[in-house]
């Protein structure tokens, strides 16, 4: 059963962080100036943030979490759970979440672990963290999520190099009697190869040939440690599953688009996201984007869009939100939640 | 659905293609404008206009617009 509610939890705060480094798609040398404009028009991505070689996802998440905890004025010893959702962890082991427990000055009683998910990660993470709080009696949790795709995408892969940006986010979730989040989640591992990095795990270990550049056609050169993105399969998956999961959740809650203040979808690309919006018959003014300035930032894309596009509204009062993450796995998670005057500091840049 | 309409829709889906410049026999993968982005905009058109999805392998198996149209026709009547 992919549909469920998690009771007695609420989102208390949200922060996001991006690297200061910018890359402009209009100035890309991968494509001709005409093709650059065509790509910007289709994908909606004008600029992306690119971290330095030293900046890891955990650095972005740390900065977002530090800012959020200061803004919330939380006692850091009161946090019980820390979950880090990423495909770009610091090390194979240990879990980055454990290192972040120490770095953020949290207590040793914290339950900390990593979750390996990307584009669906924020909403899957909300379900994970919410479920733990709701069932254990623990009270305060941090969900950190994000990725640094600039480190895994081949700079000579024009099918993906201009799409992705680096970003990290932090969400504070607390136990709250009477509050609820409702989810529809799913996975389809038959499509695992649509987004993957072939070498470097234990299935295909890293060898000298992992770094050999291959020309795979259509302007794509990459090695076997780089991200492989099968745009057509991802496109078909997204158009097949995303409207279905959103409709399932809305149907379950008897919600019409009118009953939602803001829809925030994973920021995949403008062509695909707009097709999804039209299939769902959601008016354009209810759907929010940060694609233009940040590109696809994997699991950070939903919170980054909320922080940059909805911050004042989220801080000012009640907001009915429908969030949907979808992608690598392949996997998806959609949630409906209502927030009330959450703490949402401005975007952090490091 | 007619092949004539499909050719016109195909032209409209790819930026930089002149109207009435393509035919059913056009080998679209040899067009200067054909790339992975054009493939996505064609798939988007097929989804919007015909409510059908074409897999990557199906698209790769086609050289002409007519071949793609035949795949769609078979899906529509299935």
Tab-separated table of C-alpha atoms in Angstrom:
chain	number	residue	atom	x	y	z
A	1	UNK	CA	0.000	0.000	0.000
A	2	UNK	CA	1.639	3.200	-1.109
A	3	UNK	CA	-0.932	5.474	0.529
A	4	UNK	CA	-0.680	6.300	4.226
A	5	UNK	CA	-0.895	9.090	6.761
A	6	UNK	CA	1.608	9.883	9.460
A	7	UNK	CA	-0.088	11.424	12.447
A	8	UNK	CA	1.087	13.860	15.070
A	9	UNK	CA	4.030	15.372	13.172
A	10	UNK	CA	4.548	18.694	11.453
A	11	UNK	CA	7.147	20.604	9.466
A	12	UNK	CA	8.534	23.303	11.762
A	13	UNK	CA	11.244	24.837	9.608
A	14	UNK	CA	13.106	24.716	6.328
A	15	UNK	CA	16.410	26.087	5.027
A	16	UNK	CA	18.445	25.626	1.872
A	17	UNK	CA	22.021	26.261	0.837
A	18	UNK	CA	23.781	26.485	-2.524
A	19	UNK	CA	27.413	27.103	-3.476
A	20	UNK	CA	28.277	30.645	-4.543
A	21	UNK	CA	29.833	29.411	-7.793
A	22	UNK	CA	27.579	29.945	-10.824
A	23	UNK	CA	27.591	28.426	-14.279
A	24	UNK	CA	25.629	30.047	-17.093
A	25	UNK	CA	24.082	27.762	-19.690
A	26	UNK	CA	24.015	30.580	-22.261
A	27	UNK	CA	27.811	30.671	-22.101
A	28	UNK	CA	28.313	26.913	-22.281
A	29	UNK	CA	30.948	25.744	-24.741
A	30	UNK	CA	29.264	22.344	-25.050
A	31	UNK	CA	26.710	23.669	-27.523
A	32	UNK	CA	26.476	26.337	-30.201
A	33	UNK	CA	24.911	29.633	-28.999
A	34	UNK	CA	21.684	28.721	-30.862
A	35	UNK	CA	21.554	25.288	-29.265
A	36	UNK	CA	22.243	26.825	-25.853
A	37	UNK	CA	19.155	29.011	-26.270
A	38	UNK	CA	17.114	26.026	-27.423
A	39	UNK	CA	18.232	24.046	-24.381
A	40	UNK	CA	17.393	26.905	-22.015
A	41	UNK	CA	13.946	27.226	-23.569
A	42	UNK	CA	13.189	23.503	-23.316
A	43	UNK	CA	14.719	22.742	-19.930
A	44	UNK	CA	14.093	26.121	-18.290
A	45	UNK	CA	17.604	26.091	-16.794
A	46	UNK	CA	19.557	29.338	-17.244
A	47	UNK	CA	22.118	29.122	-14.468
A	48	UNK	CA	23.283	26.446	-12.083
A	49	UNK	CA	25.277	26.525	-8.871
A	50	UNK	CA	28.506	24.576	-8.910
A	51	UNK	CA	30.512	23.893	-5.781
A	52	UNK	CA	34.289	23.945	-5.466
A	53	UNK	CA	36.061	20.562	-5.563
A	54	UNK	CA	36.264	20.732	-1.755
A	55	UNK	CA	32.552	21.394	-1.191
A	56	UNK	CA	30.562	18.270	-0.395
A	57	UNK	CA	26.810	17.863	-0.065
A	58	UNK	CA	27.296	17.569	3.689
A	59	UNK	CA	28.850	21.064	3.718
A	60	UNK	CA	25.766	22.524	2.026
A	61	UNK	CA	23.441	20.604	4.353
A	62	UNK	CA	25.476	21.588	7.399
A	63	UNK	CA	25.238	25.282	6.514
A	64	UNK	CA	21.488	25.006	5.901
A	65	UNK	CA	20.937	23.075	9.145
A	66	UNK	CA	23.110	25.415	11.201
A	67	UNK	CA	21.166	28.413	9.923
A	68	UNK	CA	17.863	26.662	10.514
A	69	UNK	CA	18.707	25.609	14.083
A	70	UNK	CA	19.833	29.144	14.923
A	71	UNK	CA	16.645	30.579	13.436
A	72	UNK	CA	14.464	28.068	15.287
A	73	UNK	CA	16.346	28.734	18.495
A	74	UNK	CA	16.262	25.016	19.219
A	75	UNK	CA	18.370	23.459	21.918
A	76	UNK	CA	20.558	21.142	19.835
A	77	UNK	CA	20.566	18.544	22.605
A	78	UNK	CA	16.830	18.064	22.132
A	79	UNK	CA	17.170	16.655	18.607
A	80	UNK	CA	16.570	12.913	18.517
A	81	UNK	CA	16.828	11.954	14.845
A	82	UNK	CA	19.056	13.024	11.944
A	83	UNK	CA	18.559	11.565	8.467
A	84	UNK	CA	20.820	12.501	5.557
A	85	UNK	CA	19.357	11.751	2.118
A	86	UNK	CA	21.881	11.898	-0.701
A	87	UNK	CA	23.609	10.072	-3.530
A	88	UNK	CA	26.797	12.023	-2.902
A	89	UNK	CA	27.793	11.102	0.640
A	90	UNK	CA	31.219	12.070	1.986
A	91	UNK	CA	32.495	8.482	2.269
A	92	UNK	CA	31.455	4.916	1.525
A	93	UNK	CA	31.468	4.587	5.234
A	94	UNK	CA	30.740	5.868	7.792
A	95	UNK	CA	27.307	7.326	7.206
A	96	UNK	CA	27.525	11.079	6.658
A	97	UNK	CA	24.601	11.514	9.079
A	98	UNK	CA	26.797	10.320	11.962
A	99	UNK	CA	29.484	12.853	11.081
A	100	UNK	CA	26.852	15.591	10.849
A	101	UNK	CA	25.563	14.692	14.336
A	102	UNK	CA	28.964	15.654	15.694
A	103	UNK	CA	29.524	18.611	13.407
A	104	UNK	CA	26.150	20.150	14.266
A	105	UNK	CA	26.775	19.704	17.990
A	106	UNK	CA	23.874	17.325	18.540
A	107	UNK	CA	23.721	14.890	21.461
A	108	UNK	CA	25.068	11.339	21.357
A	109	UNK	CA	21.590	9.889	21.857
A	110	UNK	CA	20.728	10.823	18.240
A	111	UNK	CA	19.539	8.157	15.792
A	112	UNK	CA	21.482	9.076	12.641
A	113	UNK	CA	21.611	7.301	9.290
A	114	UNK	CA	21.872	7.901	5.554
A	115	UNK	CA	19.247	7.184	2.915
A	116	UNK	CA	20.399	6.605	-0.651
A	117	UNK	CA	17.847	8.423	-2.769
A	118	UNK	CA	17.939	11.369	-5.136
A	119	UNK	CA	15.080	13.240	-6.767
A	120	UNK	CA	12.395	11.567	-4.622
A	121	UNK	CA	14.532	11.968	-1.507
A	122	UNK	CA	12.967	14.956	0.205
A	123	UNK	CA	9.460	13.557	0.246
A	124	UNK	CA	10.671	10.005	0.969
A	125	UNK	CA	12.752	11.518	3.769
A	126	UNK	CA	9.730	13.307	5.245
A	127	UNK	CA	7.931	9.950	5.373
A	128	UNK	CA	10.961	8.261	6.981
A	129	UNK	CA	11.539	10.901	9.622
A	130	UNK	CA	7.831	11.531	10.232
A	131	UNK	CA	7.232	7.811	10.668
A	132	UNK	CA	10.017	7.505	13.234
A	133	UNK	CA	8.775	10.438	15.308
A	134	UNK	CA	5.169	9.336	15.103
A	135	UNK	CA	5.858	5.775	16.228
A	136	UNK	CA	8.589	6.214	18.830
A	137	UNK	CA	7.646	9.222	20.870
A	138	UNK	CA	10.870	10.970	19.893
A	139	UNK	CA	10.136	14.651	19.437
A	140	UNK	CA	12.510	16.537	17.168
A	141	UNK	CA	14.206	15.527	13.939
A	142	UNK	CA	16.382	16.964	11.220
A	143	UNK	CA	16.056	15.846	7.627
A	144	UNK	CA	19.054	16.864	5.541
A	145	UNK	CA	19.043	16.263	1.830
A	146	UNK	CA	20.891	17.316	-1.268
A	147	UNK	CA	23.445	16.425	-3.865
A	148	UNK	CA	26.471	17.723	-5.731
A	149	UNK	CA	25.795	16.374	-9.232
A	150	UNK	CA	28.573	18.618	-10.572
A	151	UNK	CA	30.953	15.991	-9.215
A	152	UNK	CA	29.338	13.006	-10.930
A	153	UNK	CA	28.143	14.420	-14.257
A	154	UNK	CA	30.671	14.378	-17.103
A	155	UNK	CA	31.458	17.943	-18.187
A	156	UNK	CA	31.442	16.565	-21.752
A	157	UNK	CA	27.933	15.097	-21.516
A	158	UNK	CA	25.618	17.566	-23.122
A	159	UNK	CA	22.563	15.494	-22.232
A	160	UNK	CA	23.028	16.166	-18.532
A	161	UNK	CA	25.881	18.574	-17.768
A	162	UNK	CA	23.682	21.621	-18.299
A	163	UNK	CA	20.708	20.302	-16.328
A	164	UNK	CA	22.029	19.682	-12.839
A	165	UNK	CA	23.092	22.023	-10.058
A	166	UNK	CA	24.451	21.533	-6.540
A	167	UNK	CA	22.275	22.173	-3.509
A	168	UNK	CA	21.497	21.116	0.039
A	169	UNK	CA	18.595	21.608	2.403
A	170	UNK	CA	17.525	21.051	5.984
A	171	UNK	CA	14.042	20.476	7.345
A	172	UNK	CA	12.988	20.462	10.985
A	173	UNK	CA	10.203	18.040	11.840
A	174	UNK	CA	8.566	17.881	15.259
A	175	UNK	CA	5.937	15.820	16.990
A	176	UNK	CA	2.693	17.790	17.054
A	177	UNK	CA	-0.557	16.282	18.312
A	178	UNK	CA	-3.378	16.578	15.804
A	179	UNK	CA	-1.136	17.355	12.815
A	180	UNK	CA	-0.644	14.983	9.916
A	181	UNK	CA	1.183	14.375	6.647
A	182	UNK	CA	-0.286	12.073	4.008
A	183	UNK	CA	1.810	10.215	1.462
A	184	UNK	CA	1.706	8.156	-1.673
A	185	UNK	CA	5.054	6.475	-2.315
A	186	UNK	CA	6.367	3.970	-4.821
A	187	UNK	CA	9.384	2.353	-6.453
A	188	UNK	CA	10.010	0.730	-9.817
A	189	UNK	CA	13.433	-0.871	-9.882
A	190	UNK	CA	12.818	-2.236	-13.387
A	191	UNK	CA	13.909	1.226	-14.522
A	192	UNK	CA	17.078	1.334	-12.403
A	193	UNK	CA	19.353	1.811	-15.417
A	194	UNK	CA	17.604	5.009	-16.559
A	195	UNK	CA	19.669	6.997	-14.042
A	196	UNK	CA	22.828	5.321	-12.776
A	197	UNK	CA	26.558	5.532	-12.184
A	198	UNK	CA	27.976	2.235	-13.530
A	199	UNK	CA	31.293	1.806	-11.696
A	200	UNK	CA	32.598	2.312	-8.211
A	201	UNK	CA	30.077	0.334	-6.178
A	202	UNK	CA	30.395	-3.321	-5.312
A	203	UNK	CA	28.564	-4.608	-8.430
A	204	UNK	CA	31.132	-3.054	-10.779
A	205	UNK	CA	34.144	-2.097	-8.737
A	206	UNK	CA	36.385	0.808	-9.605
A	207	UNK	CA	39.199	-0.185	-11.961
A	208	UNK	CA	41.645	1.727	-14.141
A	209	UNK	CA	39.224	1.439	-17.070
A	210	UNK	CA	36.501	3.182	-15.020
A	211	UNK	CA	38.168	6.479	-15.896
A	212	UNK	CA	38.467	5.899	-19.641
A	213	UNK	CA	36.385	8.425	-21.556
A	214	UNK	CA	33.925	6.873	-24.000
A	215	UNK	CA	32.139	8.570	-26.856
A	216	UNK	CA	28.567	7.275	-26.649
A	217	UNK	CA	27.228	9.475	-29.457
A	218	UNK	CA	24.906	12.499	-29.591
A	219	UNK	CA	27.580	14.754	-28.092
A	220	UNK	CA	28.027	12.605	-24.993
A	221	UNK	CA	31.465	11.693	-23.678
A	222	UNK	CA	31.727	10.194	-20.235
A	223	UNK	CA	33.541	7.595	-18.150
A	224	UNK	CA	32.064	4.828	-16.028
A	225	UNK	CA	32.154	6.873	-12.830
A	226	UNK	CA	29.944	9.528	-14.438
A	227	UNK	CA	26.184	9.760	-14.268
A	228	UNK	CA	24.258	8.032	-17.063
A	229	UNK	CA	20.920	9.674	-17.776
A	230	UNK	CA	18.536	8.069	-20.254
A	231	UNK	CA	16.388	11.115	-20.930
A	232	UNK	CA	13.697	9.276	-22.873
A	233	UNK	CA	13.160	6.584	-20.250
A	234	UNK	CA	13.073	9.168	-17.457
A	235	UNK	CA	10.627	11.228	-19.481
A	236	UNK	CA	8.313	8.259	-20.042
A	237	UNK	CA	8.568	7.208	-16.399
A	238	UNK	CA	7.756	10.691	-15.142
A	239	UNK	CA	4.782	11.193	-17.427
A	240	UNK	CA	3.460	7.755	-16.536
A	241	UNK	CA	3.932	7.759	-12.751
A	242	UNK	CA	3.828	11.355	-11.529
A	243	UNK	CA	0.268	12.240	-12.579
A	244	UNK	CA	-0.825	8.839	-11.215
A	245	UNK	CA	0.730	9.299	-7.760
A	246	UNK	CA	-0.498	12.889	-7.432
A	247	UNK	CA	-4.003	11.891	-8.498
A	248	UNK	CA	-3.975	8.920	-6.114
A	249	UNK	CA	-3.084	11.147	-3.180
A	250	UNK	CA	-5.517	13.896	-4.132
A	251	UNK	CA	-8.266	11.342	-4.711
A	252	UNK	CA	-7.583	9.722	-1.328
A	253	UNK	CA	-7.897	13.112	0.373
A	254	UNK	CA	-10.772	14.255	-1.900
A	255	UNK	CA	-8.649	17.266	-2.842
A	256	UNK	CA	-9.103	19.441	-5.924
A	257	UNK	CA	-6.357	21.788	-7.145
A	258	UNK	CA	-8.353	24.572	-5.441
A	259	UNK	CA	-7.712	22.929	-2.109
A	260	UNK	CA	-3.948	23.279	-2.474
A	261	UNK	CA	-2.113	26.605	-2.181
A	262	UNK	CA	1.167	25.489	-3.704
A	263	UNK	CA	2.303	22.491	-5.718
A	264	UNK	CA	6.045	21.913	-5.653
A	265	UNK	CA	7.332	19.173	-7.917
A	266	UNK	CA	10.873	17.918	-8.160
A	267	UNK	CA	12.600	20.321	-10.547
A	268	UNK	CA	13.425	17.923	-13.397
A	269	UNK	CA	13.102	20.101	-16.477
A	270	UNK	CA	10.541	22.621	-17.650
A	271	UNK	CA	9.209	20.627	-20.622
A	272	UNK	CA	8.454	17.591	-18.474
A	273	UNK	CA	7.244	19.469	-15.413
A	274	UNK	CA	4.849	21.583	-17.457
A	275	UNK	CA	3.454	18.488	-19.167
A	276	UNK	CA	2.835	16.973	-15.748
A	277	UNK	CA	1.155	20.175	-14.575
A	278	UNK	CA	-1.125	20.216	-17.624
A	279	UNK	CA	-2.048	16.549	-17.223
A	280	UNK	CA	-3.065	17.301	-13.642
A	281	UNK	CA	-4.981	20.418	-14.754
A	282	UNK	CA	-3.282	22.552	-12.124
A	283	UNK	CA	-3.247	26.302	-12.913
A	284	UNK	CA	0.239	27.738	-13.578
A	285	UNK	CA	0.049	30.166	-10.640
A	286	UNK	CA	-0.116	27.265	-8.172
A	287	UNK	CA	3.053	25.539	-9.385
A	288	UNK	CA	6.452	26.830	-8.302
A	289	UNK	CA	9.825	26.593	-10.001
A	290	UNK	CA	13.433	27.321	-9.156
A	291	UNK	CA	14.775	25.585	-12.274
A	292	UNK	CA	15.807	28.813	-13.985
A	293	UNK	CA	18.339	29.796	-11.340
A	294	UNK	CA	19.405	26.451	-9.891
A	295	UNK	CA	18.624	23.658	-12.371
A	296	UNK	CA	17.846	20.164	-11.122
A	297	UNK	CA	19.335	19.858	-7.635
A	298	UNK	CA	18.157	16.301	-6.941
A	299	UNK	CA	16.695	15.860	-3.448
A	300	UNK	CA	17.282	19.547	-2.645
A	301	UNK	CA	15.037	20.736	-5.452
A	302	UNK	CA	11.722	20.779	-3.549
A	303	UNK	CA	12.986	22.499	-0.367
A	304	UNK	CA	15.156	24.865	-2.457
A	305	UNK	CA	12.084	25.870	-4.457
A	306	UNK	CA	10.077	26.352	-1.266
A	307	UNK	CA	12.787	28.526	0.300
A	308	UNK	CA	13.407	30.666	-2.776
A	309	UNK	CA	9.827	30.958	-4.076
A	310	UNK	CA	7.538	30.547	-1.070
A	311	UNK	CA	9.545	31.713	1.932
A	312	UNK	CA	7.484	34.742	2.918
A	313	UNK	CA	4.244	32.875	2.489
A	314	UNK	CA	5.474	29.907	4.526
A	315	UNK	CA	6.575	32.204	7.325
A	316	UNK	CA	3.437	34.350	7.272
A	317	UNK	CA	0.719	31.792	7.878
A	318	UNK	CA	-1.040	28.626	6.833
A	319	UNK	CA	-0.070	26.954	3.570
A	320	UNK	CA	-1.548	23.817	2.044
A	321	UNK	CA	1.252	22.089	0.167
A	322	UNK	CA	1.424	19.232	-2.273
A	323	UNK	CA	4.993	18.067	-2.878
A	324	UNK	CA	6.099	15.369	-5.304
A	325	UNK	CA	9.602	13.979	-5.748
A	326	UNK	CA	10.392	11.499	-8.527
A	327	UNK	CA	13.428	10.098	-10.288
A	328	UNK	CA	16.432	7.884	-9.624
A	329	UNK	CA	15.589	4.402	-8.341
A	330	UNK	CA	13.274	4.718	-10.052
A	331	UNK	CA	11.168	5.987	-7.186
A	332	UNK	CA	8.641	8.596	-6.200
A	333	UNK	CA	6.899	10.057	-3.168
A	334	UNK	CA	4.074	12.555	-2.995
A	335	UNK	CA	2.904	14.256	0.167
A	336	UNK	CA	0.158	16.617	1.226
A	337	UNK	CA	0.801	18.641	4.340
A	338	UNK	CA	-0.383	21.837	5.900
A	339	UNK	CA	2.143	24.202	7.425
A	340	UNK	CA	1.558	27.137	9.713
A	341	UNK	CA	4.103	29.946	10.030
A	342	UNK	CA	7.182	27.779	9.725
A	343	UNK	CA	10.672	29.134	10.287
A	344	UNK	CA	12.278	29.660	6.909
A	345	UNK	CA	15.506	31.663	6.814
A	346	UNK	CA	16.708	33.135	3.512
A	347	UNK	CA	18.785	31.037	1.129
A	348	UNK	CA	22.301	30.416	2.452
A	349	UNK	CA	25.226	30.693	0.016
A	350	UNK	CA	28.678	29.373	0.839
B	1	UNK	CA	-4.947	9.950	-36.886
B	2	UNK	CA	-3.441	10.674	-40.295
B	3	UNK	CA	0.146	10.574	-41.466
B	4	UNK	CA	-0.232	14.080	-42.910
B	5	UNK	CA	-1.212	15.511	-39.519
B	6	UNK	CA	1.564	13.576	-37.821
B	7	UNK	CA	4.206	14.992	-40.174
B	8	UNK	CA	2.920	18.542	-39.503
B	9	UNK	CA	2.916	17.869	-35.722
B	10	UNK	CA	6.430	16.449	-36.016
B	11	UNK	CA	7.595	19.621	-37.756
B	12	UNK	CA	5.988	21.762	-35.086
B	13	UNK	CA	7.631	19.814	-32.283
B	14	UNK	CA	11.210	20.515	-33.351
B	15	UNK	CA	12.539	24.026	-33.160
B	16	UNK	CA	14.102	25.326	-36.356
B	17	UNK	CA	12.163	23.111	-38.790
B	18	UNK	CA	10.366	25.009	-41.536
B	19	UNK	CA	6.663	24.193	-41.941
B	20	UNK	CA	5.944	21.830	-44.852
B	21	UNK	CA	9.627	20.943	-45.194
B	22	UNK	CA	9.299	17.305	-44.069
B	23	UNK	CA	7.521	14.296	-45.548
B	24	UNK	CA	6.592	10.837	-44.285
B	25	UNK	CA	9.798	9.523	-45.875
B	26	UNK	CA	12.076	12.042	-44.144
B	27	UNK	CA	14.866	10.315	-42.236
B	28	UNK	CA	14.485	12.434	-39.137
B	29	UNK	CA	17.577	11.129	-37.350
B	30	UNK	CA	19.639	12.699	-40.150
B	31	UNK	CA	18.118	16.151	-39.658
B	32	UNK	CA	20.543	18.791	-38.512
B	33	UNK	CA	18.100	19.691	-35.738
B	34	UNK	CA	17.747	16.123	-34.422
B	35	UNK	CA	19.306	15.585	-31.011
B	36	UNK	CA	18.308	14.257	-27.597
B	37	UNK	CA	16.393	17.458	-26.876
B	38	UNK	CA	14.460	17.180	-30.142
B	39	UNK	CA	13.649	13.575	-29.236
B	40	UNK	CA	12.083	14.763	-25.989
B	41	UNK	CA	10.025	17.470	-27.664
B	42	UNK	CA	8.756	14.902	-30.195
B	43	UNK	CA	7.845	12.519	-27.348
B	44	UNK	CA	6.073	15.400	-25.615
B	45	UNK	CA	4.091	16.096	-28.792
B	46	UNK	CA	3.169	12.403	-29.124
B	47	UNK	CA	1.984	12.309	-25.515
B	48	UNK	CA	-0.012	15.534	-25.847
B	49	UNK	CA	-1.548	14.951	-29.278
B	50	UNK	CA	-2.017	11.170	-29.245
B	51	UNK	CA	-1.873	10.219	-25.530
B	52	UNK	CA	0.744	7.586	-26.388
B	53	UNK	CA	4.236	6.827	-25.129
B	54	UNK	CA	7.128	5.596	-27.235
B	55	UNK	CA	10.106	3.857	-25.627
B	56	UNK	CA	13.687	4.793	-26.346
B	57	UNK	CA	14.230	1.515	-28.193
B	58	UNK	CA	11.136	2.036	-30.328
B	59	UNK	CA	12.306	5.509	-31.259
B	60	UNK	CA	15.815	4.225	-32.056
B	61	UNK	CA	14.340	1.551	-34.319
B	62	UNK	CA	12.768	4.222	-36.561
B	63	UNK	CA	14.550	6.068	-39.295
B	64	UNK	CA	11.629	7.727	-41.038
B	65	UNK	CA	8.665	9.678	-39.719
B	66	UNK	CA	6.413	7.080	-41.313
B	67	UNK	CA	8.064	4.276	-39.332
B	68	UNK	CA	7.372	6.174	-36.115
B	69	UNK	CA	3.800	6.787	-37.237
B	70	UNK	CA	3.343	3.056	-37.818
B	71	UNK	CA	4.425	2.325	-34.256
B	72	UNK	CA	1.900	4.849	-32.983
B	73	UNK	CA	-0.858	3.445	-35.189
B	74	UNK	CA	-0.179	-0.061	-33.876
B	75	UNK	CA	-0.291	1.214	-30.291
B	76	UNK	CA	-3.499	3.134	-30.923
B	77	UNK	CA	-5.294	0.116	-32.343
B	78	UNK	CA	-3.922	-2.260	-29.690
